[in-house]
JSON list of C-alpha atoms in Angstrom, two decimals:
[
{"chain": "V", "resi": 1, "resn": "UNK", "atom": "CA", "xyz": [-4.06, -12.45, -12.95]},
{"chain": "V", "resi": 2, "resn": "UNK", "atom": "CA", "xyz": [-3.80, -8.99, -11.51]},
{"chain": "V", "resi": 3, "resn": "UNK", "atom": "CA", "xyz": [-0.42, -7.37, -11.68]},
{"chain": "V", "resi": 4, "resn": "UNK", "atom": "CA", "xyz": [1.21, -3.99, -11.31]},
{"chain": "V", "resi": 5, "resn": "UNK", "atom": "CA", "xyz": [4.57, -3.26, -12.87]},
{"chain": "V", "resi": 6, "resn": "UNK", "atom": "CA", "xyz": [6.80, -0.35, -11.97]},
{"chain": "V", "resi": 7, "resn": "UNK", "atom": "CA", "xyz": [9.77, -0.90, -14.21]},
{"chain": "V", "resi": 8, "resn": "UNK", "atom": "CA", "xyz": [11.79, 2.02, -12.84]},
{"chain": "V", "resi": 9, "resn": "UNK", "atom": "CA", "xyz": [13.53, 0.86, -9.69]},
{"chain": "V", "resi": 10, "resn": "UNK", "atom": "CA", "xyz": [15.30, 4.15, -8.99]},
{"chain": "V", "resi": 11, "resn": "UNK", "atom": "CA", "xyz": [15.25, 7.60, -10.55]},
{"chain": "V", "resi": 12, "resn": "UNK", "atom": "CA", "xyz": [17.58, 10.48, -9.71]},
{"chain": "V", "resi": 13, "resn": "UNK", "atom": "CA", "xyz": [16.84, 14.03, -10.78]},
{"chain": "V", "resi": 14, "resn": "UNK", "atom": "CA", "xyz": [18.07, 17.50, -9.97]},
{"chain": "V", "resi": 15, "resn": "UNK", "atom": "CA", "xyz": [15.70, 19.81, -8.18]},
{"chain": "V", "resi": 16, "resn": "UNK", "atom": "CA", "xyz": [13.25, 21.65, -10.45]},
{"chain": "V", "resi": 17, "resn": "UNK", "atom": "CA", "xyz": [13.37, 18.95, -13.10]},
{"chain": "V", "resi": 18, "resn": "UNK", "atom": "CA", "xyz": [10.14, 17.25, -14.13]},
{"chain": "V", "resi": 19, "resn": "UNK", "atom": "CA", "xyz": [9.95, 13.51, -13.56]},
{"chain": "V", "resi": 20, "resn": "UNK", "atom": "CA", "xyz": [7.47, 10.82, -14.62]},
{"chain": "V", "resi": 21, "resn": "UNK", "atom": "CA", "xyz": [6.99, 7.59, -12.74]},
{"chain": "V", "resi": 22, "resn": "UNK", "atom": "CA", "xyz": [5.58, 4.77, -14.84]},
{"chain": "V", "resi": 23, "resn": "UNK", "atom": "CA", "xyz": [2.93, 2.27, -13.81]},
{"chain": "V", "resi": 24, "resn": "UNK", "atom": "CA", "xyz": [1.54, -0.50, -15.99]},
{"chain": "V", "resi": 25, "resn": "UNK", "atom": "CA", "xyz": [-1.22, -2.76, -14.75]},
{"chain": "V", "resi": 26, "resn": "UNK", "atom": "CA", "xyz": [-2.90, -6.00, -15.76]},
{"chain": "V", "resi": 27, "resn": "UNK", "atom": "CA", "xyz": [-6.42, -7.03, -14.88]},
{"chain": "V", "resi": 28, "resn": "UNK", "atom": "CA", "xyz": [-9.28, -8.86, -16.54]},
{"chain": "V", "resi": 29, "resn": "UNK", "atom": "CA", "xyz": [-11.89, -7.00, -14.55]},
{"chain": "V", "resi": 30, "resn": "UNK", "atom": "CA", "xyz": [-13.69, -4.14, -16.23]},
{"chain": "V", "resi": 31, "resn": "UNK", "atom": "CA", "xyz": [-14.18, -2.34, -12.92]},
{"chain": "V", "resi": 32, "resn": "UNK", "atom": "CA", "xyz": [-11.00, -1.61, -11.05]},
{"chain": "V", "resi": 33, "resn": "UNK", "atom": "CA", "xyz": [-9.25, 1.13, -9.11]},
{"chain": "V", "resi": 34, "resn": "UNK", "atom": "CA", "xyz": [-5.75, 2.47, -9.33]},
{"chain": "V", "resi": 35, "resn": "UNK", "atom": "CA", "xyz": [-3.84, 4.19, -6.55]},
{"chain": "V", "resi": 36, "resn": "UNK", "atom": "CA", "xyz": [-0.58, 5.97, -5.95]},
{"chain": "V", "resi": 37, "resn": "UNK", "atom": "CA", "xyz": [1.04, 6.03, -2.52]},
{"chain": "V", "resi": 38, "resn": "UNK", "atom": "CA", "xyz": [4.13, 7.88, -1.34]},
{"chain": "V", "resi": 39, "resn": "UNK", "atom": "CA", "xyz": [6.51, 6.42, 1.24]},
{"chain": "V", "resi": 40, "resn": "UNK", "atom": "CA", "xyz": [8.92, 9.08, 2.53]},
{"chain": "V", "resi": 41, "resn": "UNK", "atom": "CA", "xyz": [12.10, 8.13, 4.42]},
{"chain": "V", "resi": 42, "resn": "UNK", "atom": "CA", "xyz": [10.12, 8.15, 7.67]},
{"chain": "V", "resi": 43, "resn": "UNK", "atom": "CA", "xyz": [8.36, 5.02, 6.40]},
{"chain": "V", "resi": 44, "resn": "UNK", "atom": "CA", "xyz": [4.65, 5.76, 6.49]},
{"chain": "V", "resi": 45, "resn": "UNK", "atom": "CA", "xyz": [2.45, 5.26, 3.44]},
{"chain": "V", "resi": 46, "resn": "UNK", "atom": "CA", "xyz": [0.73, 8.41, 2.25]},
{"chain": "V", "resi": 47, "resn": "UNK", "atom": "CA", "xyz": [-2.25, 8.16, -0.07]},
{"chain": "V", "resi": 48, "resn": "UNK", "atom": "CA", "xyz": [-1.93, 10.41, -3.14]},
{"chain": "V", "resi": 49, "resn": "UNK", "atom": "CA", "xyz": [-4.70, 9.52, -5.56]},
{"chain": "V", "resi": 50, "resn": "UNK", "atom": "CA", "xyz": [-7.34, 6.98, -6.53]},
{"chain": "V", "resi": 51, "resn": "UNK", "atom": "CA", "xyz": [-8.71, 6.59, -10.05]},
{"chain": "V", "resi": 52, "resn": "UNK", "atom": "CA", "xyz": [-11.69, 4.47, -11.17]},
{"chain": "V", "resi": 53, "resn": "UNK", "atom": "CA", "xyz": [-11.46, 2.43, -14.36]},
{"chain": "V", "resi": 54, "resn": "UNK", "atom": "CA", "xyz": [-14.44, 4.22, -15.87]},
{"chain": "V", "resi": 55, "resn": "UNK", "atom": "CA", "xyz": [-12.90, 7.67, -15.38]},
{"chain": "V", "resi": 56, "resn": "UNK", "atom": "CA", "xyz": [-10.03, 8.32, -17.75]},
{"chain": "V", "resi": 57, "resn": "UNK", "atom": "CA", "xyz": [-9.76, 12.01, -17.03]},
{"chain": "V", "resi": 58, "resn": "UNK", "atom": "CA", "xyz": [-6.29, 13.13, -16.15]},
{"chain": "V", "resi": 59, "resn": "UNK", "atom": "CA", "xyz": [-5.88, 14.86, -12.84]},
{"chain": "V", "resi": 60, "resn": "UNK", "atom": "CA", "xyz": [-3.66, 17.65, -11.62]},
{"chain": "V", "resi": 61, "resn": "UNK", "atom": "CA", "xyz": [-3.03, 18.53, -8.02]},
{"chain": "V", "resi": 62, "resn": "UNK", "atom": "CA", "xyz": [-0.47, 21.26, -7.60]},
{"chain": "V", "resi": 63, "resn": "UNK", "atom": "CA", "xyz": [2.83, 19.95, -8.93]},
{"chain": "V", "resi": 64, "resn": "UNK", "atom": "CA", "xyz": [1.43, 16.42, -9.24]},
{"chain": "V", "resi": 65, "resn": "UNK", "atom": "CA", "xyz": [-0.41, 15.09, -12.26]},
{"chain": "V", "resi": 66, "resn": "UNK", "atom": "CA", "xyz": [-1.63, 11.67, -13.30]},
{"chain": "V", "resi": 67, "resn": "UNK", "atom": "CA", "xyz": [-2.17, 10.30, -16.79]},
{"chain": "V", "resi": 68, "resn": "UNK", "atom": "CA", "xyz": [-4.53, 7.33, -16.94]},
{"chain": "V", "resi": 69, "resn": "UNK", "atom": "CA", "xyz": [-4.68, 5.53, -20.30]},
{"chain": "V", "resi": 70, "resn": "UNK", "atom": "CA", "xyz": [-6.76, 2.37, -20.53]},
{"chain": "V", "resi": 71, "resn": "UNK", "atom": "CA", "xyz": [-5.55, 1.71, -24.08]},
{"chain": "V", "resi": 72, "resn": "UNK", "atom": "CA", "xyz": [-2.03, 1.12, -22.78]},
{"chain": "V", "resi": 73, "resn": "UNK", "atom": "CA", "xyz": [-3.02, -0.03, -19.25]},
{"chain": "V", "resi": 74, "resn": "UNK", "atom": "CA", "xyz": [-0.93, 2.72, -17.75]},
{"chain": "V", "resi": 75, "resn": "UNK", "atom": "CA", "xyz": [-1.36, 5.13, -14.88]},
{"chain": "V", "resi": 76, "resn": "UNK", "atom": "CA", "xyz": [1.69, 7.36, -14.89]},
{"chain": "V", "resi": 77, "resn": "UNK", "atom": "CA", "xyz": [2.55, 9.98, -12.31]},
{"chain": "V", "resi": 78, "resn": "UNK", "atom": "CA", "xyz": [4.38, 13.20, -13.11]},
{"chain": "V", "resi": 79, "resn": "UNK", "atom": "CA", "xyz": [5.97, 15.58, -10.65]},
{"chain": "V", "resi": 80, "resn": "UNK", "atom": "CA", "xyz": [6.60, 19.02, -12.11]},
{"chain": "V", "resi": 81, "resn": "UNK", "atom": "CA", "xyz": [9.46, 21.14, -10.78]},
{"chain": "V", "resi": 82, "resn": "UNK", "atom": "CA", "xyz": [10.59, 18.44, -8.37]},
{"chain": "V", "resi": 83, "resn": "UNK", "atom": "CA", "xyz": [11.75, 19.34, -4.88]},
{"chain": "V", "resi": 84, "resn": "UNK", "atom": "CA", "xyz": [13.98, 17.59, -2.38]},
{"chain": "V", "resi": 85, "resn": "UNK", "atom": "CA", "xyz": [10.90, 16.85, -0.26]},
{"chain": "V", "resi": 86, "resn": "UNK", "atom": "CA", "xyz": [9.59, 14.70, -3.11]},
{"chain": "V", "resi": 87, "resn": "UNK", "atom": "CA", "xyz": [12.35, 12.18, -2.42]},
{"chain": "V", "resi": 88, "resn": "UNK", "atom": "CA", "xyz": [10.54, 8.99, -1.49]},
{"chain": "V", "resi": 89, "resn": "UNK", "atom": "CA", "xyz": [9.48, 5.59, -2.72]},
{"chain": "V", "resi": 90, "resn": "UNK", "atom": "CA", "xyz": [6.32, 5.75, -4.79]},
{"chain": "V", "resi": 91, "resn": "UNK", "atom": "CA", "xyz": [4.00, 2.79, -5.11]},
{"chain": "V", "resi": 92, "resn": "UNK", "atom": "CA", "xyz": [1.33, 2.18, -7.70]},
{"chain": "V", "resi": 93, "resn": "UNK", "atom": "CA", "xyz": [-1.45, -0.22, -6.66]},
{"chain": "V", "resi": 94, "resn": "UNK", "atom": "CA", "xyz": [-4.53, -1.90, -8.09]},
{"chain": "V", "resi": 95, "resn": "UNK", "atom": "CA", "xyz": [-7.75, -3.19, -6.60]},
{"chain": "V", "resi": 96, "resn": "UNK", "atom": "CA", "xyz": [-10.59, -4.73, -8.55]},
{"chain": "V", "resi": 97, "resn": "UNK", "atom": "CA", "xyz": [-14.26, -5.56, -8.07]},
{"chain": "V", "resi": 98, "resn": "UNK", "atom": "CA", "xyz": [-13.75, -9.29, -8.07]},
{"chain": "V", "resi": 99, "resn": "UNK", "atom": "CA", "xyz": [-10.68, -9.16, -5.88]},
{"chain": "V", "resi": 100, "resn": "UNK", "atom": "CA", "xyz": [-12.20, -9.22, -2.42]},
{"chain": "V", "resi": 101, "resn": "UNK", "atom": "CA", "xyz": [-11.06, -5.66, -1.77]},
{"chain": "V", "resi": 102, "resn": "UNK", "atom": "CA", "xyz": [-7.43, -6.67, -1.92]},
{"chain": "V", "resi": 103, "resn": "UNK", "atom": "CA", "xyz": [-4.78, -4.21, -3.07]},
{"chain": "V", "resi": 104, "resn": "UNK", "atom": "CA", "xyz": [-1.95, -5.40, -5.31]},
{"chain": "V", "resi": 105, "resn": "UNK", "atom": "CA", "xyz": [1.16, -3.26, -5.25]},
{"chain": "V", "resi": 106, "resn": "UNK", "atom": "CA", "xyz": [3.96, -2.66, -7.68]},
{"chain": "V", "resi": 107, "resn": "UNK", "atom": "CA", "xyz": [7.50, -2.98, -6.39]},
{"chain": "V", "resi": 108, "resn": "UNK", "atom": "CA", "xyz": [7.90, 0.77, -6.05]},
{"chain": "V", "resi": 109, "resn": "UNK", "atom": "CA", "xyz": [10.11, 3.45, -7.59]},
{"chain": "V", "resi": 110, "resn": "UNK", "atom": "CA", "xyz": [12.72, 5.17, -5.45]},
{"chain": "V", "resi": 111, "resn": "UNK", "atom": "CA", "xyz": [12.85, 8.85, -6.42]},
{"chain": "V", "resi": 112, "resn": "UNK", "atom": "CA", "xyz": [15.88, 10.88, -5.34]},
{"chain": "V", "resi": 113, "resn": "UNK", "atom": "CA", "xyz": [15.76, 14.62, -5.86]},
{"chain": "V", "resi": 114, "resn": "UNK", "atom": "CA", "xyz": [19.09, 16.33, -5.39]},
{"chain": "V", "resi": 115, "resn": "UNK", "atom": "CA", "xyz": [20.05, 19.96, -5.11]},
{"chain": "L", "resi": 1, "resn": "UNK", "atom": "CA", "xyz": [-7.56, 11.99, 13.98]},
{"chain": "L", "resi": 2, "resn": "UNK", "atom": "CA", "xyz": [-6.08, 8.66, 15.10]},
{"chain": "L", "resi": 3, "resn": "UNK", "atom": "CA", "xyz": [-6.91, 6.73, 11.91]},
{"chain": "L", "resi": 4, "resn": "UNK", "atom": "CA", "xyz": [-5.03, 3.42, 11.88]},
{"chain": "L", "resi": 5, "resn": "UNK", "atom": "CA", "xyz": [-2.76, 2.85, 14.87]},
{"chain": "L", "resi": 6, "resn": "UNK", "atom": "CA", "xyz": [-0.12, 0.14, 15.00]},
{"chain": "L", "resi": 7, "resn": "UNK", "atom": "CA", "xyz": [2.00, -0.97, 17.93]},
{"chain": "L", "resi": 8, "resn": "UNK", "atom": "CA", "xyz": [4.84, -1.55, 18.51]},
{"chain": "L", "resi": 9, "resn": "UNK", "atom": "CA", "xyz": [6.75, 0.55, 15.98]},
{"chain": "L", "resi": 10, "resn": "UNK", "atom": "CA", "xyz": [9.97, -1.41, 16.46]},
{"chain": "L", "resi": 11, "resn": "UNK", "atom": "CA", "xyz": [10.55, -4.91, 17.81]},
{"chain": "L", "resi": 12, "resn": "UNK", "atom": "CA", "xyz": [13.44, -7.35, 17.92]},
{"chain": "L", "resi": 13, "resn": "UNK", "atom": "CA", "xyz": [12.60, -11.01, 18.44]},
{"chain": "L", "resi": 14, "resn": "UNK", "atom": "CA", "xyz": [14.63, -14.15, 18.85]},
{"chain": "L", "resi": 15, "resn": "UNK", "atom": "CA", "xyz": [13.92, -17.07, 16.55]},
{"chain": "L", "resi": 16, "resn": "UNK", "atom": "CA", "xyz": [11.08, -19.13, 17.97]},
{"chain": "L", "resi": 17, "resn": "UNK", "atom": "CA", "xyz": [9.55, -16.39, 20.07]},
{"chain": "L", "resi": 18, "resn": "UNK", "atom": "CA", "xyz": [5.95, -15.37, 19.61]},
{"chain": "L", "resi": 19, "resn": "UNK", "atom": "CA", "xyz": [4.49, -11.91, 19.53]},
{"chain": "L", "resi": 20, "resn": "UNK", "atom": "CA", "xyz": [1.45, -9.93, 18.50]},
{"chain": "L", "resi": 21, "resn": "UNK", "atom": "CA", "xyz": [1.37, -6.79, 16.39]},
{"chain": "L", "resi": 22, "resn": "UNK", "atom": "CA", "xyz": [-1.57, -4.69, 17.39]},
{"chain": "L", "resi": 23, "resn": "UNK", "atom": "CA", "xyz": [-3.73, -2.71, 14.97]},
{"chain": "L", "resi": 24, "resn": "UNK", "atom": "CA", "xyz": [-6.68, -0.50, 15.78]},
{"chain": "L", "resi": 25, "resn": "UNK", "atom": "CA", "xyz": [-8.77, 1.85, 13.67]},
{"chain": "L", "resi": 26, "resn": "UNK", "atom": "CA", "xyz": [-11.34, 4.40, 14.78]},
{"chain": "L", "resi": 27, "resn": "UNK", "atom": "CA", "xyz": [-13.08, 4.96, 11.44]},
{"chain": "L", "resi": 28, "resn": "UNK", "atom": "CA", "xyz": [-15.61, 2.12, 11.79]},
{"chain": "L", "resi": 29, "resn": "UNK", "atom": "CA", "xyz": [-14.11, 0.45, 8.72]},
{"chain": "L", "resi": 30, "resn": "UNK", "atom": "CA", "xyz": [-15.34, -3.04, 7.94]},
{"chain": "L", "resi": 31, "resn": "UNK", "atom": "CA", "xyz": [-12.24, -4.09, 6.02]},
{"chain": "L", "resi": 32, "resn": "UNK", "atom": "CA", "xyz": [-8.86, -4.48, 7.71]},
{"chain": "L", "resi": 33, "resn": "UNK", "atom": "CA", "xyz": [-5.71, -6.11, 6.46]},
{"chain": "L", "resi": 34, "resn": "UNK", "atom": "CA", "xyz": [-2.05, -6.77, 7.14]},
{"chain": "L", "resi": 35, "resn": "UNK", "atom": "CA", "xyz": [0.77, -6.35, 4.61]},
{"chain": "L", "resi": 36, "resn": "UNK", "atom": "CA", "xyz": [4.45, -6.96, 4.80]},
{"chain": "L", "resi": 37, "resn": "UNK", "atom": "CA", "xyz": [7.00, -4.91, 2.91]},
{"chain": "L", "resi": 38, "resn": "UNK", "atom": "CA", "xyz": [10.29, -6.40, 1.80]},
{"chain": "L", "resi": 39, "resn": "UNK", "atom": "CA", "xyz": [13.00, -4.79, -0.35]},
{"chain": "L", "resi": 40, "resn": "UNK", "atom": "CA", "xyz": [12.25, -5.03, -4.05]},
{"chain": "L", "resi": 41, "resn": "UNK", "atom": "CA", "xyz": [8.93, -6.77, -3.51]},
{"chain": "L", "resi": 42, "resn": "UNK", "atom": "CA", "xyz": [6.48, -4.01, -2.74]},
{"chain": "L", "resi": 43, "resn": "UNK", "atom": "CA", "xyz": [3.77, -4.81, -0.22]},
{"chain": "L", "resi": 44, "resn": "UNK", "atom": "CA", "xyz": [2.25, -8.24, -0.02]},
{"chain": "L", "resi": 45, "resn": "UNK", "atom": "CA", "xyz": [-1.02, -9.14, 1.65]},
{"chain": "L", "resi": 46, "resn": "UNK", "atom": "CA", "xyz": [-0.80, -11.49, 4.64]},
{"chain": "L", "resi": 47, "resn": "UNK", "atom": "CA", "xyz": [-4.37, -11.71, 5.99]},
{"chain": "L", "resi": 48, "resn": "UNK", "atom": "CA", "xyz": [-7.49, -9.65, 5.75]},
{"chain": "L", "resi": 49, "resn": "UNK", "atom": "CA", "xyz": [-10.93, -9.32, 7.30]},
{"chain": "L", "resi": 50, "resn": "UNK", "atom": "CA", "xyz": [-14.20, -7.94, 5.99]},
{"chain": "L", "resi": 51, "resn": "UNK", "atom": "CA", "xyz": [-15.86, -7.74, 9.39]},
{"chain": "L", "resi": 52, "resn": "UNK", "atom": "CA", "xyz": [-15.87, -8.97, 12.96]},
{"chain": "L", "resi": 53, "resn": "UNK", "atom": "CA", "xyz": [-15.56, -12.74, 13.07]},
{"chain": "L", "resi": 54, "resn": "UNK", "atom": "CA", "xyz": [-14.48, -13.03, 9.42]},
{"chain": "L", "resi": 55, "resn": "UNK", "atom": "CA", "xyz": [-10.89, -13.47, 8.31]},
{"chain": "L", "resi": 56, "resn": "UNK", "atom": "CA", "xyz": [-9.19, -14.83, 5.21]},
{"chain": "L", "resi": 57, "resn": "UNK", "atom": "CA", "xyz": [-5.73, -15.49, 3.88]},
{"chain": "L", "resi": 58, "resn": "UNK", "atom": "CA", "xyz": [-3.84, -13.24, 1.55]},
{"chain": "L", "resi": 59, "resn": "UNK", "atom": "CA", "xyz": [-0.80, -13.89, -0.59]},
{"chain": "L", "resi": 60, "resn": "UNK", "atom": "CA", "xyz": [1.70, -14.81, 2.16]},
{"chain": "L", "resi": 61, "resn": "UNK", "atom": "CA", "xyz": [-0.21, -16.14, 5.20]},
{"chain": "L", "resi": 62, "resn": "UNK", "atom": "CA", "xyz": [2.15, -18.85, 6.43]},
{"chain": "L", "resi": 63, "resn": "UNK", "atom": "CA", "xyz": [3.51, -18.26, 9.93]},
{"chain": "L", "resi": 64, "resn": "UNK", "atom": "CA", "xyz": [0.87, -15.71, 10.84]},
{"chain": "L", "resi": 65, "resn": "UNK", "atom": "CA", "xyz": [-2.50, -15.85, 12.57]},
{"chain": "L", "resi": 66, "resn": "UNK", "atom": "CA", "xyz": [-5.20, -13.23, 12.85]},
{"chain": "L", "resi": 67, "resn": "UNK", "atom": "CA", "xyz": [-8.54, -12.77, 14.57]},
{"chain": "L", "resi": 68, "resn": "UNK", "atom": "CA", "xyz": [-11.21, -10.08, 14.40]},
{"chain": "L", "resi": 69, "resn": "UNK", "atom": "CA", "xyz": [-13.28, -10.03, 17.55]},
{"chain": "L", "resi": 70, "resn": "UNK", "atom": "CA", "xyz": [-14.27, -6.37, 17.18]},
{"chain": "L", "resi": 71, "resn": "UNK", "atom": "CA", "xyz": [-14.62, -3.95, 14.29]},
{"chain": "L", "resi": 72, "resn": "UNK", "atom": "CA", "xyz": [-11.83, -1.79, 15.68]},
{"chain": "L", "resi": 73, "resn": "UNK", "atom": "CA", "xyz": [-9.05, -4.31, 16.27]},
{"chain": "L", "resi": 74, "resn": "UNK", "atom": "CA", "xyz": [-7.15, -6.70, 14.00]},
{"chain": "L", "resi": 75, "resn": "UNK", "atom": "CA", "xyz": [-4.07, -8.17, 15.71]},
{"chain": "L", "resi": 76, "resn": "UNK", "atom": "CA", "xyz": [-1.43, -10.14, 13.80]},
{"chain": "L", "resi": 77, "resn": "UNK", "atom": "CA", "xyz": [0.23, -13.00, 15.65]},
{"chain": "L", "resi": 78, "resn": "UNK", "atom": "CA", "xyz": [3.58, -14.57, 14.90]},
{"chain": "L", "resi": 79, "resn": "UNK", "atom": "CA", "xyz": [3.47, -17.97, 16.56]},
{"chain": "L", "resi": 80, "resn": "UNK", "atom": "CA", "xyz": [7.13, -18.93, 16.21]},
{"chain": "L", "resi": 81, "resn": "UNK", "atom": "CA", "xyz": [9.18, -16.15, 14.69]},
{"chain": "L", "resi": 82, "resn": "UNK", "atom": "CA", "xyz": [11.67, -16.94, 11.94]},
{"chain": "L", "resi": 83, "resn": "UNK", "atom": "CA", "xyz": [14.37, -14.73, 10.38]},
{"chain": "L", "resi": 84, "resn": "UNK", "atom": "CA", "xyz": [12.35, -14.78, 7.13]},
{"chain": "L", "resi": 85, "resn": "UNK", "atom": "CA", "xyz": [9.70, -12.78, 8.96]},
{"chain": "L", "resi": 86, "resn": "UNK", "atom": "CA", "xyz": [12.05, -9.85, 9.38]},
{"chain": "L", "resi": 87, "resn": "UNK", "atom": "CA", "xyz": [10.11, -7.15, 7.58]},
{"chain": "L", "resi": 88, "resn": "UNK", "atom": "CA", "xyz": [8.09, -3.99, 7.88]},
{"chain": "L", "resi": 89, "resn": "UNK", "atom": "CA", "xyz": [4.45, -4.68, 8.63]},
{"chain": "L", "resi": 90, "resn": "UNK", "atom": "CA", "xyz": [1.58, -2.40, 7.71]},
{"chain": "L", "resi": 91, "resn": "UNK", "atom": "CA", "xyz": [-1.98, -2.58, 8.91]},
{"chain": "L", "resi": 92, "resn": "UNK", "atom": "CA", "xyz": [-4.62, -1.03, 6.67]},
{"chain": "L", "resi": 93, "resn": "UNK", "atom": "CA", "xyz": [-8.35, -0.41, 6.71]},
{"chain": "L", "resi": 94, "resn": "UNK", "atom": "CA", "xyz": [-11.10, 0.85, 4.45]},
{"chain": "L", "resi": 95, "resn": "UNK", "atom": "CA", "xyz": [-14.82, 1.25, 4.34]},
{"chain": "L", "resi": 96, "resn": "UNK", "atom": "CA", "xyz": [-16.82, -1.26, 2.30]},
{"chain": "L", "resi": 97, "resn": "UNK", "atom": "CA", "xyz": [-19.77, 1.06, 1.89]},
{"chain": "L", "resi": 98, "resn": "UNK", "atom": "CA", "xyz": [-18.77, 1.86, -1.68]},
{"chain": "L", "resi": 99, "resn": "UNK", "atom": "CA", "xyz": [-16.45, 0.26, -4.14]},
{"chain": "L", "resi": 100, "resn": "UNK", "atom": "CA", "xyz": [-12.87, 1.37, -4.49]},
{"chain": "L", "resi": 101, "resn": "UNK", "atom": "CA", "xyz": [-12.75, 3.32, -1.25]},
{"chain": "L", "resi": 102, "resn": "UNK", "atom": "CA", "xyz": [-9.28, 4.42, -0.34]},
{"chain": "L", "resi": 103, "resn": "UNK", "atom": "CA", "xyz": [-7.27, 2.12, 1.88]},
{"chain": "L", "resi": 104, "resn": "UNK", "atom": "CA", "xyz": [-5.59, 3.86, 4.81]},
{"chain": "L", "resi": 105, "resn": "UNK", "atom": "CA", "xyz": [-2.39, 2.55, 6.32]},
{"chain": "L", "resi": 106, "resn": "UNK", "atom": "CA", "xyz": [-0.88, 2.62, 9.77]},
{"chain": "L", "resi": 107, "resn": "UNK", "atom": "CA", "xyz": [2.63, 3.96, 10.27]},
{"chain": "L", "resi": 108, "resn": "UNK", "atom": "CA", "xyz": [4.28, 0.56, 10.07]},
{"chain": "L", "resi": 109, "resn": "UNK", "atom": "CA", "xyz": [5.97, -1.83, 12.48]},
{"chain": "L", "resi": 110, "resn": "UNK", "atom": "CA", "xyz": [9.63, -2.71, 11.95]},
{"chain": "L", "resi": 111, "resn": "UNK", "atom": "CA", "xyz": [10.26, -6.29, 13.04]},
{"chain": "L", "resi": 112, "resn": "UNK", "atom": "CA", "xyz": [13.67, -7.95, 13.22]},
{"chain": "L", "resi": 113, "resn": "UNK", "atom": "CA", "xyz": [14.00, -11.64, 13.99]},
{"chain": "L", "resi": 114, "resn": "UNK", "atom": "CA", "xyz": [17.49, -12.73, 15.00]}
]
């Protein structure tokens, strides 16, 4: 079965701290795709990144970085020097070749960045 | 830059009433889907479609109907609303032209059933 686990329900940090959001996935497919979405207080879902299962390169985009490790089935997301505007719920999600294009979500991590 | 457009954004229904959540996309995406978001449960797939005239059930389809008469539109119908259907609903679409294409979401529809 396909599953995404985000064990951290809520994280609180002080501005400028670094924070890592964990994502662990389960799938039997060898070809799959991992995503991170941000949901700010306004409620919309904002796409952040997509990673293919055959591309384990880490990625950095400004203050955001992603660490994909197939050996541990993890796709963790780090925010460096967090800012109040980073406060949101972050979702990790999985789709797979045999899954009919469906997207399975984790339960989300609420990140609160305080001054 | 319309992307995926959902209406209405907010709606209050009485138990037993019916309504339709509208979803339209202007990206010529073959795949469209509806999710519901409930506290502590992430997003769960209700129904999806891979093209006009083709629909299928997702994880939580009971109480909802869909149809796909055009590529652009994918309405979600609640036939007889129940308080358990109080939720935030998201419509999403993606291209099927290559695997793993990013799924784009509408802004959400907040539905309360009293």
